[in-house]
PDB file of C-alpha atoms in Angstrom:
ATOM      1  CA  MET R   1     152.403 139.730 170.904  1.00  0.00           C
ATOM      2  CA  SER R   2     150.747 138.900 167.639  1.00  0.00           C
ATOM      3  CA  THR R   3     152.570 135.578 167.568  1.00  0.00           C
ATOM      4  CA  VAL R   4     151.197 134.659 170.993  1.00  0.00           C
ATOM      5  CA  THR R   5     147.678 135.597 169.959  1.00  0.00           C
ATOM      6  CA  HIS R   6     147.923 133.595 166.758  1.00  0.00           C
ATOM      7  CA  THR R   7     149.238 130.593 168.657  1.00  0.00           C
ATOM      8  CA  SER R   8     146.456 130.719 171.245  1.00  0.00           C
ATOM      9  CA  GLY R   9     143.796 131.025 168.533  1.00  0.00           C
ATOM     10  CA  GLN R  10     145.247 128.033 166.698  1.00  0.00           C
ATOM     11  CA  GLN R  11     145.219 126.018 169.922  1.00  0.00           C
ATOM     12  CA  GLN R  12     141.553 126.871 170.497  1.00  0.00           C
ATOM     13  CA  THR R  13     140.747 125.843 166.943  1.00  0.00           C
ATOM     14  CA  ASP R  14     142.586 122.553 167.423  1.00  0.00           C
ATOM     15  CA  LEU R  15     140.723 121.921 170.649  1.00  0.00           C
ATOM     16  CA  ALA R  16     137.332 122.663 169.002  1.00  0.00           C
ATOM     17  CA  ALA R  17     137.994 120.524 165.941  1.00  0.00           C
ATOM     18  CA  PRO R  18     137.381 117.146 167.653  1.00  0.00           C
ATOM     19  CA  GLY R  19     134.068 118.453 168.987  1.00  0.00           C
ATOM     20  CA  ARG R  20     132.953 119.502 165.543  1.00  0.00           C
ATOM     21  CA  ARG R  21     134.042 116.194 164.060  1.00  0.00           C
ATOM     22  CA  ALA R  22     132.138 114.309 166.766  1.00  0.00           C
ATOM     23  CA  GLN R  23     129.063 116.441 166.153  1.00  0.00           C
ATOM     24  CA  ALA R  24     129.295 115.857 162.397  1.00  0.00           C
ATOM     25  CA  ALA R  25     129.705 112.122 162.991  1.00  0.00           C
ATOM     26  CA  GLY R  26     126.681 112.154 165.280  1.00  0.00           C
ATOM     27  CA  ASN R  27     124.639 114.015 162.689  1.00  0.00           C
ATOM     28  CA  GLY R  28     125.712 111.522 160.041  1.00  0.00           C
ATOM     29  CA  ILE R  29     124.652 108.555 162.176  1.00  0.00           C
ATOM     30  CA  ALA R  30     121.335 110.205 163.008  1.00  0.00           C
ATOM     31  CA  GLY R  31     120.763 110.966 159.326  1.00  0.00           C
ATOM     32  CA  ARG R  32     121.453 107.350 158.331  1.00  0.00           C
ATOM     33  CA  VAL R  33     119.144 106.057 161.051  1.00  0.00           C
ATOM     34  CA  PHE R  34     116.386 108.427 159.950  1.00  0.00           C
ATOM     35  CA  ASN R  35     116.842 107.470 156.277  1.00  0.00           C
ATOM     36  CA  GLY R  36     116.743 103.790 157.167  1.00  0.00           C
ATOM     37  CA  PHE R  37     113.582 104.239 159.210  1.00  0.00           C
ATOM     38  CA  SER R  38     112.002 106.269 156.391  1.00  0.00           C
ATOM     39  CA  HIS R  39     112.809 103.615 153.786  1.00  0.00           C
ATOM     40  CA  LEU R  40     111.472 100.882 156.061  1.00  0.00           C
ATOM     41  CA  PHE R  41     108.251 102.809 156.635  1.00  0.00           C
ATOM     42  CA  LEU R  42     107.832 103.436 152.888  1.00  0.00           C
ATOM     43  CA  ALA R  43     108.455  99.765 152.134  1.00  0.00           C
ATOM     44  CA  VAL R  44     105.824  98.676 154.664  1.00  0.00           C
ATOM     45  CA  TRP R  45     103.398 101.272 153.332  1.00  0.00           C
ATOM     46  CA  ALA R  46     103.989 100.116 149.729  1.00  0.00           C
ATOM     47  CA  ILE R  47     103.256  96.522 150.717  1.00  0.00           C
ATOM     48  CA  MET R  48     100.075  97.596 152.517  1.00  0.00           C
ATOM     49  CA  VAL R  49      98.890  99.413 149.387  1.00  0.00           C
ATOM     50  CA  ILE R  50     100.071  97.059 146.641  1.00  0.00           C
ATOM     51  CA  TYR R  51      99.179  93.725 148.237  1.00  0.00           C
ATOM     52  CA  PRO R  52      95.384  94.341 148.500  1.00  0.00           C
ATOM     53  CA  LEU R  53      95.277  95.590 144.895  1.00  0.00           C
ATOM     54  CA  LEU R  54      97.248  92.609 143.651  1.00  0.00           C
ATOM     55  CA  TRP R  55      95.119  90.268 145.768  1.00  0.00           C
ATOM     56  CA  VAL R  56      91.894  91.560 144.220  1.00  0.00           C
ATOM     57  CA  VAL R  57      93.251  91.260 140.666  1.00  0.00           C
ATOM     58  CA  MET R  58      94.602  87.745 141.176  1.00  0.00           C
ATOM     59  CA  SER R  59      91.419  86.626 142.949  1.00  0.00           C
ATOM     60  CA  ALA R  60      89.511  87.712 139.840  1.00  0.00           C
ATOM     61  CA  LEU R  61      91.497  85.086 137.901  1.00  0.00           C
ATOM     62  CA  LYS R  62      90.746  82.195 140.283  1.00  0.00           C
ATOM     63  CA  THR R  63      87.935  79.709 140.435  1.00  0.00           C
ATOM     64  CA  ASP R  64      85.331  79.946 143.184  1.00  0.00           C
ATOM     65  CA  SER R  65      86.835  76.961 145.008  1.00  0.00           C
ATOM     66  CA  GLU R  66      90.298  78.592 144.994  1.00  0.00           C
ATOM     67  CA  VAL R  67      88.877  81.837 146.352  1.00  0.00           C
ATOM     68  CA  ILE R  68      87.251  79.981 149.256  1.00  0.00           C
ATOM     69  CA  ARG R  69      89.973  77.410 150.058  1.00  0.00           C
ATOM     70  CA  GLU R  70      93.049  79.596 149.388  1.00  0.00           C
ATOM     71  CA  PRO R  71      91.825  83.152 149.912  1.00  0.00           C
ATOM     72  CA  LEU R  72      95.255  84.708 150.593  1.00  0.00           C
ATOM     73  CA  SER R  73      97.099  82.999 147.758  1.00  0.00           C
ATOM     74  CA  LEU R  74      98.279  85.265 144.940  1.00  0.00           C
ATOM     75  CA  ILE R  75      98.951  82.565 142.341  1.00  0.00           C
ATOM     76  CA  PRO R  76      95.915  80.937 140.708  1.00  0.00           C
ATOM     77  CA  LYS R  77      96.299  77.412 139.344  1.00  0.00           C
ATOM     78  CA  SER R  78      94.886  78.558 136.004  1.00  0.00           C
ATOM     79  CA  LEU R  79      93.833  81.953 134.706  1.00  0.00           C
ATOM     80  CA  GLN R  80      90.038  82.166 134.521  1.00  0.00           C
ATOM     81  CA  TRP R  81      89.523  85.022 132.036  1.00  0.00           C
ATOM     82  CA  ASP R  82      85.865  84.095 131.607  1.00  0.00           C
ATOM     83  CA  ASN R  83      85.221  85.611 135.070  1.00  0.00           C
ATOM     84  CA  PHE R  84      85.455  89.067 133.520  1.00  0.00           C
ATOM     85  CA  ALA R  85      83.017  88.206 130.743  1.00  0.00           C
ATOM     86  CA  ARG R  86      80.554  86.823 133.281  1.00  0.00           C
ATOM     87  CA  ALA R  87      80.806  89.905 135.479  1.00  0.00           C
ATOM     88  CA  TRP R  88      80.451  92.205 132.461  1.00  0.00           C
ATOM     89  CA  THR R  89      77.262  90.563 131.306  1.00  0.00           C
ATOM     90  CA  ALA R  90      75.924  90.523 134.874  1.00  0.00           C
ATOM     91  CA  GLY R  91      75.462  94.296 134.760  1.00  0.00           C
ATOM     92  CA  ILE R  92      78.904  95.920 134.867  1.00  0.00           C
ATOM     93  CA  ASP R  93      78.443  97.124 131.281  1.00  0.00           C
ATOM     94  CA  SER R  94      75.425  99.277 132.134  1.00  0.00           C
ATOM     95  CA  PHE R  95      77.088 100.509 135.322  1.00  0.00           C
ATOM     96  CA  PHE R  96      80.085 101.660 133.299  1.00  0.00           C
ATOM     97  CA  LEU R  97      77.968 103.480 130.723  1.00  0.00           C
ATOM     98  CA  ASP R  98      75.901 105.294 133.358  1.00  0.00           C
ATOM     99  CA  THR R  99      79.028 106.260 135.296  1.00  0.00           C
ATOM    100  CA  LEU R 100      80.825 107.565 132.218  1.00  0.00           C
ATOM    101  CA  LEU R 101      77.761 109.533 131.152  1.00  0.00           C
ATOM    102  CA  VAL R 102      77.536 111.227 134.531  1.00  0.00           C
ATOM    103  CA  LEU R 103      81.274 111.858 134.890  1.00  0.00           C
ATOM    104  CA  VAL R 104      81.770 113.380 131.442  1.00  0.00           C
ATOM    105  CA  PHE R 105      79.250 116.127 132.149  1.00  0.00           C
ATOM    106  CA  SER R 106      79.805 116.530 135.901  1.00  0.00           C
ATOM    107  CA  VAL R 107      83.600 116.809 135.739  1.00  0.00           C
ATOM    108  CA  THR R 108      83.437 119.146 132.732  1.00  0.00           C
ATOM    109  CA  LEU R 109      80.947 121.456 134.438  1.00  0.00           C
ATOM    110  CA  THR R 110      82.859 121.304 137.717  1.00  0.00           C
ATOM    111  CA  MET R 111      86.130 122.290 136.046  1.00  0.00           C
ATOM    112  CA  LEU R 112      84.521 125.051 133.966  1.00  0.00           C
ATOM    113  CA  LEU R 113      82.471 126.672 136.721  1.00  0.00           C
ATOM    114  CA  GLY R 114      85.101 126.111 139.404  1.00  0.00           C
ATOM    115  CA  SER R 115      87.941 127.630 137.388  1.00  0.00           C
ATOM    116  CA  MET R 116      85.823 130.626 136.370  1.00  0.00           C
ATOM    117  CA  ALA R 117      84.763 131.313 139.949  1.00  0.00           C
ATOM    118  CA  ALA R 118      88.301 130.809 141.268  1.00  0.00           C
ATOM    119  CA  TYR R 119      89.759 133.146 138.627  1.00  0.00           C
ATOM    120  CA  ALA R 120      87.291 135.926 139.388  1.00  0.00           C
ATOM    121  CA  LEU R 121      87.856 135.608 143.136  1.00  0.00           C
ATOM    122  CA  ALA R 122      91.639 135.436 142.787  1.00  0.00           C
ATOM    123  CA  ARG R 123      92.255 138.192 140.228  1.00  0.00           C
ATOM    124  CA  TYR R 124      89.522 140.809 140.768  1.00  0.00           C
ATOM    125  CA  GLU R 125      88.897 142.855 143.882  1.00  0.00           C
ATOM    126  CA  PHE R 126      85.250 143.716 144.519  1.00  0.00           C
ATOM    127  CA  ARG R 127      82.946 144.105 147.482  1.00  0.00           C
ATOM    128  CA  GLY R 128      82.008 140.744 148.928  1.00  0.00           C
ATOM    129  CA  ASN R 129      84.969 138.936 147.361  1.00  0.00           C
ATOM    130  CA  ARG R 130      86.184 137.360 150.583  1.00  0.00           C
ATOM    131  CA  LEU R 131      82.639 136.601 151.727  1.00  0.00           C
ATOM    132  CA  ILE R 132      81.924 134.617 148.562  1.00  0.00           C
ATOM    133  CA  TYR R 133      85.276 132.841 148.847  1.00  0.00           C
ATOM    134  CA  TRP R 134      84.630 131.798 152.435  1.00  0.00           C
ATOM    135  CA  MET R 135      81.138 130.643 151.505  1.00  0.00           C
ATOM    136  CA  PHE R 136      82.706 128.300 148.970  1.00  0.00           C
ATOM    137  CA  LEU R 137      85.158 127.070 151.572  1.00  0.00           C
ATOM    138  CA  SER R 138      82.368 126.476 154.055  1.00  0.00           C
ATOM    139  CA  GLY R 139      81.167 123.716 151.768  1.00  0.00           C
ATOM    140  CA  LEU R 140      84.284 121.736 152.718  1.00  0.00           C
ATOM    141  CA  THR R 141      83.182 121.698 156.353  1.00  0.00           C
ATOM    142  CA  LEU R 142      79.665 120.364 155.700  1.00  0.00           C
ATOM    143  CA  PRO R 143      79.423 116.554 155.642  1.00  0.00           C
ATOM    144  CA  VAL R 144      77.154 115.356 152.890  1.00  0.00           C
ATOM    145  CA  TYR R 145      75.270 113.223 155.423  1.00  0.00           C
ATOM    146  CA  LEU R 146      73.916 116.352 157.113  1.00  0.00           C
ATOM    147  CA  ALA R 147      72.355 117.475 153.830  1.00  0.00           C
ATOM    148  CA  ALA R 148      70.874 114.069 153.010  1.00  0.00           C
ATOM    149  CA  VAL R 149      67.287 114.735 154.142  1.00  0.00           C
ATOM    150  CA  PRO R 150      66.796 118.184 152.522  1.00  0.00           C
ATOM    151  CA  LEU R 151      68.608 117.007 149.398  1.00  0.00           C
ATOM    152  CA  PHE R 152      66.417 113.922 149.134  1.00  0.00           C
ATOM    153  CA  LYS R 153      63.189 115.895 149.618  1.00  0.00           C
ATOM    154  CA  GLY R 154      64.349 118.626 147.234  1.00  0.00           C
ATOM    155  CA  VAL R 155      65.116 116.132 144.484  1.00  0.00           C
ATOM    156  CA  TYR R 156      61.715 114.512 144.765  1.00  0.00           C
ATOM    157  CA  ASN R 157      59.959 117.880 144.827  1.00  0.00           C
ATOM    158  CA  MET R 158      61.895 119.110 141.785  1.00  0.00           C
ATOM    159  CA  ASN R 159      60.524 116.226 139.754  1.00  0.00           C
ATOM    160  CA  VAL R 160      57.076 117.822 139.943  1.00  0.00           C
ATOM    161  CA  VAL R 161      58.275 121.071 138.333  1.00  0.00           C
ATOM    162  CA  PHE R 162      61.127 119.820 136.105  1.00  0.00           C
ATOM    163  CA  PRO R 163      60.592 116.330 134.658  1.00  0.00           C
ATOM    164  CA  LEU R 164      64.317 115.994 133.838  1.00  0.00           C
ATOM    165  CA  LEU R 165      65.146 116.321 137.530  1.00  0.00           C
ATOM    166  CA  GLY R 166      64.141 113.953 140.265  1.00  0.00           C
ATOM    167  CA  PRO R 167      64.982 110.440 141.432  1.00  0.00           C
ATOM    168  CA  ASN R 168      66.680 108.057 139.017  1.00  0.00           C
ATOM    169  CA  LYS R 169      67.689 110.934 136.678  1.00  0.00           C
ATOM    170  CA  HIS R 170      71.225 111.401 135.384  1.00  0.00           C
ATOM    171  CA  LEU R 171      70.870 115.186 135.275  1.00  0.00           C
ATOM    172  CA  THR R 172      70.040 115.277 138.976  1.00  0.00           C
ATOM    173  CA  LEU R 173      73.184 113.373 139.890  1.00  0.00           C
ATOM    174  CA  ILE R 174      75.290 115.543 137.564  1.00  0.00           C
ATOM    175  CA  LEU R 175      74.125 118.786 139.192  1.00  0.00           C
ATOM    176  CA  VAL R 176      74.601 117.401 142.702  1.00  0.00           C
ATOM    177  CA  TYR R 177      78.105 116.198 141.821  1.00  0.00           C
ATOM    178  CA  VAL R 178      78.966 119.662 140.494  1.00  0.00           C
ATOM    179  CA  ALA R 179      77.691 121.384 143.639  1.00  0.00           C
ATOM    180  CA  TRP R 180      79.457 118.840 145.844  1.00  0.00           C
ATOM    181  CA  SER R 181      82.821 119.268 144.059  1.00  0.00           C
ATOM    182  CA  LEU R 182      82.851 123.040 143.575  1.00  0.00           C
ATOM    183  CA  SER R 183      84.158 123.889 147.046  1.00  0.00           C
ATOM    184  CA  PHE R 184      87.422 122.010 146.727  1.00  0.00           C
ATOM    185  CA  THR R 185      87.820 122.986 143.059  1.00  0.00           C
ATOM    186  CA  VAL R 186      87.488 126.698 143.847  1.00  0.00           C
ATOM    187  CA  PHE R 187      89.813 126.366 146.840  1.00  0.00           C
ATOM    188  CA  PHE R 188      92.506 124.614 144.791  1.00  0.00           C
ATOM    189  CA  MET R 189      92.281 126.780 141.656  1.00  0.00           C
ATOM    190  CA  HIS R 190      92.037 130.024 143.651  1.00  0.00           C
ATOM    191  CA  SER R 191      95.498 129.410 145.095  1.00  0.00           C
ATOM    192  CA  PHE R 192      96.830 128.424 141.660  1.00  0.00           C
ATOM    193  CA  PHE R 193      95.491 131.483 139.822  1.00  0.00           C
ATOM    194  CA  ARG R 194      97.018 133.786 142.424  1.00  0.00           C
ATOM    195  CA  THR R 195     100.478 132.515 141.494  1.00  0.00           C
ATOM    196  CA  LEU R 196     100.130 133.378 137.794  1.00  0.00           C
ATOM    197  CA  PRO R 197     101.781 136.672 136.713  1.00  0.00           C
ATOM    198  CA  HIS R 198      99.503 139.663 136.232  1.00  0.00           C
ATOM    199  CA  SER R 199     101.652 141.063 133.427  1.00  0.00           C
ATOM    200  CA  ILE R 200     100.516 138.451 130.909  1.00  0.00           C
ATOM    201  CA  ALA R 201      96.831 139.151 131.477  1.00  0.00           C
ATOM    202  CA  GLU R 202      97.500 142.892 131.306  1.00  0.00           C
ATOM    203  CA  ALA R 203      99.363 142.433 128.013  1.00  0.00           C
ATOM    204  CA  ALA R 204      96.415 140.541 126.579  1.00  0.00           C
ATOM    205  CA  MET R 205      94.061 143.323 127.671  1.00  0.00           C
ATOM    206  CA  VAL R 206      96.317 145.921 126.033  1.00  0.00           C
ATOM    207  CA  ASP R 207      96.174 143.923 122.788  1.00  0.00           C
ATOM    208  CA  GLY R 208      92.399 144.261 122.845  1.00  0.00           C
ATOM    209  CA  ALA R 209      91.320 141.017 124.461  1.00  0.00           C
ATOM    210  CA  SER R 210      88.239 141.098 126.642  1.00  0.00           C
ATOM    211  CA  HIS R 211      88.201 139.666 130.148  1.00  0.00           C
ATOM    212  CA  THR R 212      86.537 136.515 128.836  1.00  0.00           C
ATOM    213  CA  ARG R 213      89.010 136.136 125.965  1.00  0.00           C
ATOM    214  CA  ALA R 214      91.970 136.708 128.267  1.00  0.00           C
ATOM    215  CA  PHE R 215      90.686 134.042 130.622  1.00  0.00           C
ATOM    216  CA  PHE R 216      89.969 131.320 128.056  1.00  0.00           C
ATOM    217  CA  SER R 217      92.839 132.037 125.649  1.00  0.00           C
ATOM    218  CA  VAL R 218      95.646 133.086 128.004  1.00  0.00           C
ATOM    219  CA  MET R 219      95.115 132.351 131.684  1.00  0.00           C
ATOM    220  CA  LEU R 220      93.304 129.003 131.453  1.00  0.00           C
ATOM    221  CA  PRO R 221      96.023 127.370 129.297  1.00  0.00           C
ATOM    222  CA  MET R 222      98.626 128.629 131.783  1.00  0.00           C
ATOM    223  CA  ALA R 223      96.695 126.883 134.553  1.00  0.00           C
ATOM    224  CA  LYS R 224      96.825 123.515 132.760  1.00  0.00           C
ATOM    225  CA  PRO R 225      98.885 121.733 135.494  1.00  0.00           C
ATOM    226  CA  GLY R 226      96.404 122.801 138.147  1.00  0.00           C
ATOM    227  CA  LEU R 227      93.438 121.847 135.969  1.00  0.00           C
ATOM    228  CA  ILE R 228      94.843 118.358 135.388  1.00  0.00           C
ATOM    229  CA  SER R 229      95.498 117.855 139.089  1.00  0.00           C
ATOM    230  CA  ILE R 230      92.084 118.955 140.301  1.00  0.00           C
ATOM    231  CA  GLY R 231      90.460 117.137 137.364  1.00  0.00           C
ATOM    232  CA  ILE R 232      92.029 113.847 138.474  1.00  0.00           C
ATOM    233  CA  PHE R 233      90.852 114.431 142.037  1.00  0.00           C
ATOM    234  CA  ASN R 234      87.309 115.109 140.818  1.00  0.00           C
ATOM    235  CA  VAL R 235      87.301 112.012 138.612  1.00  0.00           C
ATOM    236  CA  LEU R 236      88.503 109.825 141.485  1.00  0.00           C
ATOM    237  CA  GLY R 237      86.061 111.329 143.969  1.00  0.00           C
ATOM    238  CA  GLN R 238      83.041 111.108 141.692  1.00  0.00           C
ATOM    239  CA  TRP R 239      83.913 107.678 140.312  1.00  0.00           C
ATOM    240  CA  ASN R 240      84.128 106.204 143.811  1.00  0.00           C
ATOM    241  CA  GLN R 241      81.089 108.063 145.144  1.00  0.00           C
ATOM    242  CA  TRP R 242      78.476 105.710 146.570  1.00  0.00           C
ATOM    243  CA  TYR R 243      76.341 107.630 149.051  1.00  0.00           C
ATOM    244  CA  LEU R 244      74.936 110.282 146.706  1.00  0.00           C
ATOM    245  CA  PRO R 245      73.972 107.812 143.922  1.00  0.00           C
ATOM    246  CA  THR R 246      72.325 105.541 146.480  1.00  0.00           C
ATOM    247  CA  LEU R 247      70.403 108.504 147.862  1.00  0.00           C
ATOM    248  CA  LEU R 248      69.337 110.021 144.545  1.00  0.00           C
ATOM    249  CA  MET R 249      69.267 107.217 141.974  1.00  0.00           C
ATOM    250  CA  GLN R 250      66.297 105.391 143.446  1.00  0.00           C
ATOM    251  CA  PRO R 251      64.441 103.043 141.068  1.00  0.00           C
ATOM    252  CA  VAL R 252      61.144 104.409 139.768  1.00  0.00           C
ATOM    253  CA  ALA R 253      58.343 102.159 138.566  1.00  0.00           C
ATOM    254  CA  GLY R 254      58.088 102.099 134.796  1.00  0.00           C
ATOM    255  CA  GLU R 255      61.570 103.525 134.211  1.00  0.00           C
ATOM    256  CA  PRO R 256      64.851 101.724 133.499  1.00  0.00           C
ATOM    257  CA  LYS R 257      67.151 101.393 136.483  1.00  0.00           C
ATOM    258  CA  ASN R 258      70.112 103.784 136.392  1.00  0.00           C
ATOM    259  CA  GLN R 259      73.069 102.914 138.620  1.00  0.00           C
ATOM    260  CA  VAL R 260      76.685 104.059 138.722  1.00  0.00           C
ATOM    261  CA  ILE R 261      79.619 101.707 139.212  1.00  0.00           C
ATOM    262  CA  ALA R 262      79.947 101.901 143.012  1.00  0.00           C
ATOM    263  CA  GLN R 263      76.206 101.535 143.486  1.00  0.00           C
ATOM    264  CA  GLY R 264      76.026  98.655 141.031  1.00  0.00           C
ATOM    265  CA  LEU R 265      78.883  96.758 142.660  1.00  0.00           C
ATOM    266  CA  ILE R 266      76.949  96.626 145.921  1.00  0.00           C
ATOM    267  CA  GLU R 267      74.000  95.062 144.130  1.00  0.00           C
ATOM    268  CA  LEU R 268      76.331  92.748 142.248  1.00  0.00           C
ATOM    269  CA  SER R 269      77.927  91.619 145.518  1.00  0.00           C
ATOM    270  CA  VAL R 270      74.521  90.776 146.965  1.00  0.00           C
ATOM    271  CA  ASN R 271      73.360  88.892 143.883  1.00  0.00           C
ATOM    272  CA  GLN R 272      76.640  87.078 143.315  1.00  0.00           C
ATOM    273  CA  GLY R 273      76.920  86.294 147.023  1.00  0.00           C
ATOM    274  CA  TYR R 274      73.775  84.215 146.935  1.00  0.00           C
ATOM    275  CA  LYS R 275      75.092  82.397 143.874  1.00  0.00           C
ATOM    276  CA  SER R 276      78.539  81.940 145.474  1.00  0.00           C
ATOM    277  CA  ASP R 277      80.108  83.527 142.388  1.00  0.00           C
ATOM    278  CA  TRP R 278      82.977  85.141 144.265  1.00  0.00           C
ATOM    279  CA  SER R 279      85.327  85.093 141.297  1.00  0.00           C
ATOM    280  CA  GLY R 280      82.804  87.055 139.252  1.00  0.00           C
ATOM    281  CA  LEU R 281      82.502  89.567 142.085  1.00  0.00           C
ATOM    282  CA  PHE R 282      86.280  90.049 142.220  1.00  0.00           C
ATOM    283  CA  ALA R 283      86.308  90.459 138.450  1.00  0.00           C
ATOM    284  CA  GLY R 284      83.704  93.212 138.719  1.00  0.00           C
ATOM    285  CA  VAL R 285      85.683  94.989 141.442  1.00  0.00           C
ATOM    286  CA  THR R 286      88.829  94.740 139.305  1.00  0.00           C
ATOM    287  CA  MET R 287      87.108  96.261 136.283  1.00  0.00           C
ATOM    288  CA  ALA R 288      85.822  99.095 138.452  1.00  0.00           C
ATOM    289  CA  MET R 289      89.246  99.689 139.992  1.00  0.00           C
ATOM    290  CA  LEU R 290      91.533  99.538 136.965  1.00  0.00           C
ATOM    291  CA  PRO R 291      90.243 102.602 135.015  1.00  0.00           C
ATOM    292  CA  VAL R 292      90.929 105.103 137.796  1.00  0.00           C
ATOM    293  CA  LEU R 293      94.241 103.408 138.589  1.00  0.00           C
ATOM    294  CA  ILE R 294      95.323 103.692 134.951  1.00  0.00           C
ATOM    295  CA  VAL R 295      94.218 107.339 134.796  1.00  0.00           C
ATOM    296  CA  TYR R 296      96.288 108.202 137.846  1.00  0.00           C
ATOM    297  CA  ILE R 297      99.363 106.320 136.595  1.00  0.00           C
ATOM    298  CA  VAL R 298      99.180 108.022 133.180  1.00  0.00           C
ATOM    299  CA  PHE R 299      98.764 111.526 134.638  1.00  0.00           C
ATOM    300  CA  GLN R 300     100.965 111.035 137.701  1.00  0.00           C
ATOM    301  CA  ARG R 301     103.638 113.513 136.588  1.00  0.00           C
ATOM    302  CA  GLN R 302     101.048 116.144 135.691  1.00  0.00           C
ATOM    303  CA  VAL R 303      99.388 115.759 139.092  1.00  0.00           C
ATOM    304  CA  GLN R 304     102.704 116.177 140.904  1.00  0.00           C
ATOM    305  CA  SER R 305     103.687 119.193 138.807  1.00  0.00           C
ATOM    306  CA  GLY R 306     100.286 120.771 139.389  1.00  0.00           C
ATOM    307  CA  LEU R 307     100.533 120.306 143.156  1.00  0.00           C
ATOM    308  CA  THR R 308     104.035 121.820 143.296  1.00  0.00           C
ATOM    309  CA  ALA R 309     103.692 124.490 140.603  1.00  0.00           C
ATOM    310  CA  GLY R 310     102.416 127.111 143.020  1.00  0.00           C
ATOM    311  CA  VAL R 311     105.371 126.529 145.363  1.00  0.00           C
ATOM    312  CA  GLY R 312     107.995 127.377 142.781  1.00  0.00           C
ATOM    313  CA  LYS R 313     106.299 130.515 141.471  1.00  0.00           C
TER     314      LYS R 313
END
């Protein structure tokens, strides 16, 4: 009896084996097709991203006649390095200095205030915790264009009370950048701080550290991957910001003109357009583009580790 049962079970297994092999073969073919389609899509996407960047850089090394007659060509007949010097002296130097001045203070304040707020909301339970957190998140849903009129009037009115604030003032743009970037910074760092172990902070408190000391000496260094990631995002967002500087950095009679890089490139494009200095314009765009591209390439691994650190904890 047992022999008959064993034989019938073996026959069923033999009959099912071709079906499993066919299913495995089908899954293998489907997997190869999907991988091929994915690689093709990534290749097309890489070309769509790399070609415009390479086109801008190579156009900055052409003459004006080459830019007009052969606009899509990537190989200039001769490298015109003097285009960069001409664009730099046309105003890019002052645009760079103003942008760096604003970004150094705005990004630093954004990271400091955002990480402190995110840490308190993530690690301490108190009445109104969730309300404050959702108020920060509500800032992500408000387009900056809706706040343009009250922001513009508020900036001009503040100049009456505080001379350091008002139109064409670096401090005004710094504070607005901080307020504009806090929502996403708190949202990102809140999730990151929640993944850090409580035992380390408790050990620091047992050793006599205050809440402030535990935050700055223990928890903040542990959040370094997240800080680098959100710091890069803030640098990219504030470097490429055009609407807020155009709204707030309005020229004032009797004061030097202050313009950031995106705002200055628009003026440079208008001025150079009338002079038909297209190579100088491309050189200015290249100089504005390369710093943020280099920053991202240098910190690419840190950004990726910061984005995935919370998943593995």
